[in-house]
Short mmCIF file of C-alpha atoms in Angstrom, two decimals:
data_model
loop_
_atom_site.label_atom_id
_atom_site.label_comp_id
_atom_site.label_asym_id
_atom_site.label_seq_id
_atom_site.Cartn_x
_atom_site.Cartn_y
_atom_site.Cartn_z
CA MET A 251 8.08 2.87 -8.49
CA ALA A 252 6.81 0.00 -5.12
CA GLN A 253 8.37 0.33 -2.20
CA HIS A 254 8.82 -2.76 0.05
CA GLU A 255 7.22 -2.15 3.12
CA TYR A 256 9.60 -3.60 6.00
CA GLU A 257 6.78 -4.07 9.13
CA ALA A 258 6.60 -5.15 12.45
CA LYS A 259 3.77 -6.54 14.57
CA PHE A 260 3.42 -7.81 17.52
CA LEU A 261 0.39 -8.62 19.18
CA ASP A 262 1.10 -8.94 23.21
CA VAL A 263 1.51 -5.41 24.33
CA ASP A 264 1.60 -3.96 27.53
CA VAL A 265 -0.08 -0.28 25.71
CA ASP A 266 0.91 2.15 29.05
CA ALA A 267 4.15 0.29 29.51
CA LEU A 268 5.33 0.55 26.17
CA ARG A 269 4.10 4.23 25.64
CA ASP A 270 6.33 5.02 29.32
CA ARG A 271 9.47 3.21 27.35
CA LEU A 272 8.83 4.91 24.11
CA LYS A 273 8.99 8.02 26.18
CA SER A 274 11.89 6.99 28.48
CA ALA A 275 14.47 6.24 24.82
CA GLY A 276 13.21 9.44 23.57
CA ALA A 277 10.71 9.13 20.98
CA GLU A 278 8.22 11.51 19.87
CA GLN A 279 5.38 10.77 19.77
CA VAL A 280 3.61 12.06 16.12
CA PHE A 281 0.11 11.96 16.90
CA PRO A 282 -2.01 10.58 20.06
CA LYS A 283 -4.34 8.42 19.61
CA THR A 284 -6.17 9.07 16.13
CA MET A 285 -9.62 6.96 14.10
CA PHE A 286 -8.85 6.27 10.49
CA THR A 287 -11.12 5.77 8.20
CA ARG A 288 -10.42 3.23 5.50
CA LEU A 289 -12.71 2.97 2.24
CA ILE A 290 -10.73 -0.46 0.48
CA PHE A 291 -11.82 -0.76 -3.16
CA GLU A 292 -11.10 -3.66 -5.74
CA ASN A 293 -12.19 -4.07 -8.72
CA ASP A 294 -11.17 -6.69 -11.81
CA THR A 295 -7.41 -6.41 -12.09
CA VAL A 296 -7.33 -5.66 -8.81
CA GLN A 297 -7.95 -8.48 -6.53
CA GLY A 298 -6.93 -11.04 -4.19
CA GLU A 299 -3.86 -9.94 -2.68
CA GLN A 300 -3.79 -6.75 -4.43
CA TRP A 301 -6.22 -3.33 -3.32
CA LEU A 302 -6.51 0.20 -3.47
CA ARG A 303 -6.46 1.58 -0.04
CA LEU A 304 -7.76 4.87 0.56
CA ARG A 305 -7.88 6.81 4.23
CA ASP A 306 -8.21 9.60 6.28
CA GLU A 307 -5.68 9.53 8.61
CA GLY A 308 -6.90 11.81 10.50
CA GLY A 309 -6.05 15.47 8.68
CA LYS A 310 -4.00 13.72 6.01
CA THR A 311 -5.69 11.38 3.42
CA THR A 312 -3.49 8.35 1.22
CA LEU A 313 -4.50 6.10 -1.51
CA THR A 314 -1.81 4.08 -1.14
CA LEU A 315 -1.67 -0.16 -3.53
CA LYS A 316 -0.56 -2.28 -1.40
CA GLN A 317 0.04 -5.86 -3.05
CA VAL A 318 0.87 -9.16 -0.58
CA THR A 319 3.15 -11.03 -2.83
CA ASP A 320 4.73 -13.02 1.00
CA SER A 321 2.50 -12.82 3.83
CA GLY A 322 4.92 -15.28 5.87
CA HIS A 323 8.34 -12.49 6.11
CA ILE A 324 8.84 -9.04 6.85
CA ASN A 325 9.33 -8.14 2.70
CA GLY A 326 6.26 -9.58 1.60
CA THR A 327 4.09 -6.48 1.05
CA THR A 328 4.96 -3.34 -0.86
CA GLU A 329 3.16 -0.23 -1.96
CA ILE A 330 3.08 2.74 -4.17
CA GLU A 331 1.11 5.97 -1.76
CA ILE A 332 -0.14 9.59 -2.95
CA GLU A 333 -0.95 11.59 -1.02
CA VAL A 334 -4.65 13.67 -1.96
CA ASP A 335 -6.53 16.07 -0.94
CA ASP A 336 -10.18 15.00 -0.32
CA LEU A 337 -11.39 11.75 -0.01
CA GLU A 338 -14.91 11.77 -1.19
CA ARG A 339 -13.42 13.20 -4.10
CA THR A 340 -11.21 10.68 -4.63
CA ALA A 341 -13.38 7.50 -3.91
CA GLU A 342 -15.65 8.89 -5.83
CA LEU A 343 -12.92 8.71 -9.25
CA LEU A 344 -12.48 5.36 -8.25
CA LYS A 345 -15.83 4.31 -8.54
CA ALA A 346 -15.92 6.77 -11.60
CA LEU A 347 -12.67 4.48 -13.23
CA GLY A 348 -15.25 1.22 -12.50
CA LEU A 349 -13.80 0.57 -8.83
CA ARG A 350 -16.46 -1.21 -6.39
CA GLN A 351 -15.92 -0.32 -3.15
CA VAL A 352 -15.63 -3.29 -0.74
CA ARG A 353 -14.81 -2.78 2.56
CA TYR A 354 -15.18 0.37 5.05
CA GLN A 355 -12.82 -0.03 8.28
CA GLN A 356 -11.64 1.95 11.14
CA ASN A 357 -9.61 1.63 13.39
CA TYR A 358 -7.49 3.73 16.26
CA ARG A 359 -3.57 4.92 15.77
CA GLU A 360 -1.16 6.63 17.91
CA GLU A 361 1.68 6.73 16.49
CA TRP A 362 5.45 7.27 17.80
CA GLN A 363 9.29 7.92 16.37
CA LEU A 364 12.38 6.92 17.40
CA GLY A 365 15.56 6.61 14.97
CA GLY A 366 14.31 6.54 11.59
CA VAL A 367 12.32 3.90 13.23
CA THR A 368 7.83 4.28 13.37
CA TYR A 369 5.78 2.05 16.38
CA ASP A 370 2.57 2.44 16.05
CA LEU A 371 -0.42 1.44 18.74
CA ASP A 372 -2.90 0.29 16.43
CA THR A 373 -6.82 -0.43 18.03
CA TRP A 374 -9.41 -2.22 15.92
CA PRO A 375 -12.73 -2.91 16.41
CA ASP A 376 -12.36 -6.52 18.90
CA LEU A 377 -9.28 -6.88 19.01
CA PRO A 378 -6.39 -6.55 21.11
CA THR A 379 -4.36 -3.38 21.20
CA PHE A 380 -1.20 -4.41 19.29
CA LEU A 381 2.11 -2.61 17.93
CA GLU A 382 3.30 -2.88 14.30
CA ILE A 383 7.22 -1.30 13.36
CA GLU A 384 8.37 -0.38 10.97
CA GLY A 385 12.19 0.83 9.35
CA ALA A 386 13.55 1.28 6.49
CA SER A 387 15.49 -1.92 5.90
CA GLU A 388 14.83 -5.80 8.26
CA GLN A 389 17.45 -4.73 10.70
CA ALA A 390 16.20 -1.80 11.76
CA VAL A 391 12.79 -3.83 12.07
CA ARG A 392 14.39 -6.75 14.22
CA GLU A 393 16.76 -3.80 15.82
CA ALA A 394 14.03 -1.48 17.27
CA ALA A 395 12.17 -4.74 18.25
CA ALA A 396 14.60 -6.50 20.23
CA ALA A 397 15.23 -2.96 22.02
CA PHE A 398 11.44 -2.90 23.23
CA GLY A 399 11.75 -6.54 24.02
CA PHE A 400 10.09 -8.29 21.81
CA ASP A 401 10.67 -11.69 20.10
CA TYR A 402 11.17 -11.63 16.70
CA ALA A 403 10.15 -14.93 16.10
CA GLU A 404 7.22 -13.71 17.04
CA ALA A 405 6.37 -10.96 14.00
CA ARG A 406 3.56 -11.27 12.72
CA PHE A 407 3.55 -10.02 8.84
CA GLY A 408 1.19 -9.35 6.01
CA SER A 409 -2.06 -8.11 6.77
CA ILE A 410 -4.36 -6.90 8.91
CA ASP A 411 -7.42 -9.87 7.71
CA LEU A 412 -4.68 -12.64 9.11
CA ILE A 413 -4.52 -10.79 12.00
CA TYR A 414 -7.83 -11.26 12.59
CA LYS A 415 -8.18 -14.25 10.79
CA SER A 416 -5.83 -16.05 13.33
CA GLU A 417 -6.46 -14.32 17.05
CA ALA A 418 -10.49 -14.16 15.81
CA ASP A 419 -11.84 -16.99 13.97
CA ARG A 420 -12.36 -14.05 11.67
CA ASP A 421 -12.70 -12.98 7.66
CA ILE A 422 -13.16 -9.94 7.68
CA LEU A 423 -12.71 -10.12 3.51
CA ALA A 424 -15.62 -10.42 3.53
CA GLU A 425 -17.23 -8.26 5.80
CA PRO A 426 -18.15 -4.47 4.16
CA THR A 427 -17.60 -2.97 7.13
CA LEU A 428 -15.79 -3.03 9.69
CA LEU A 429 -16.52 -0.36 12.79
CA PHE A 430 -16.37 0.18 16.46
CA ALA A 431 -19.31 -0.22 18.47
#
């Protein structure tokens, strides 16, 4: 069953100061800065604002069907996610089912948790590191943002392509690879 994602991105982040504040607040580092790779698949039924993401999370691999219905609101994205044990074989299976791999992307993520809320420091090629806060509800995300001094009115929602479009005037959906130099 698809579940709503409650996550908000905050773009103007002093990473070192935020890391210090997370530590001081008692947050636990789930993992240090780790390279993630993702393969994005589409076909004639999975297109537009819906896609399959196969992601290597540095030791854990997930397959996720993501759908964005409203990129302007925190509950505008749903996902169905499962863990798989082999990225290459899963990619082979998806291709055998007729899906096309349309993008290969890299990013770095450092993850922290505090009080049931996840704080991800995400670094993407050619963008400054930003914070993504994910919680069980909109209220949990709002409270977490306020606790660390972020203005919820400046929160961004939806997928990374919207950040590239607004911050770098770049259409990453048209780019087959998004890699670090």
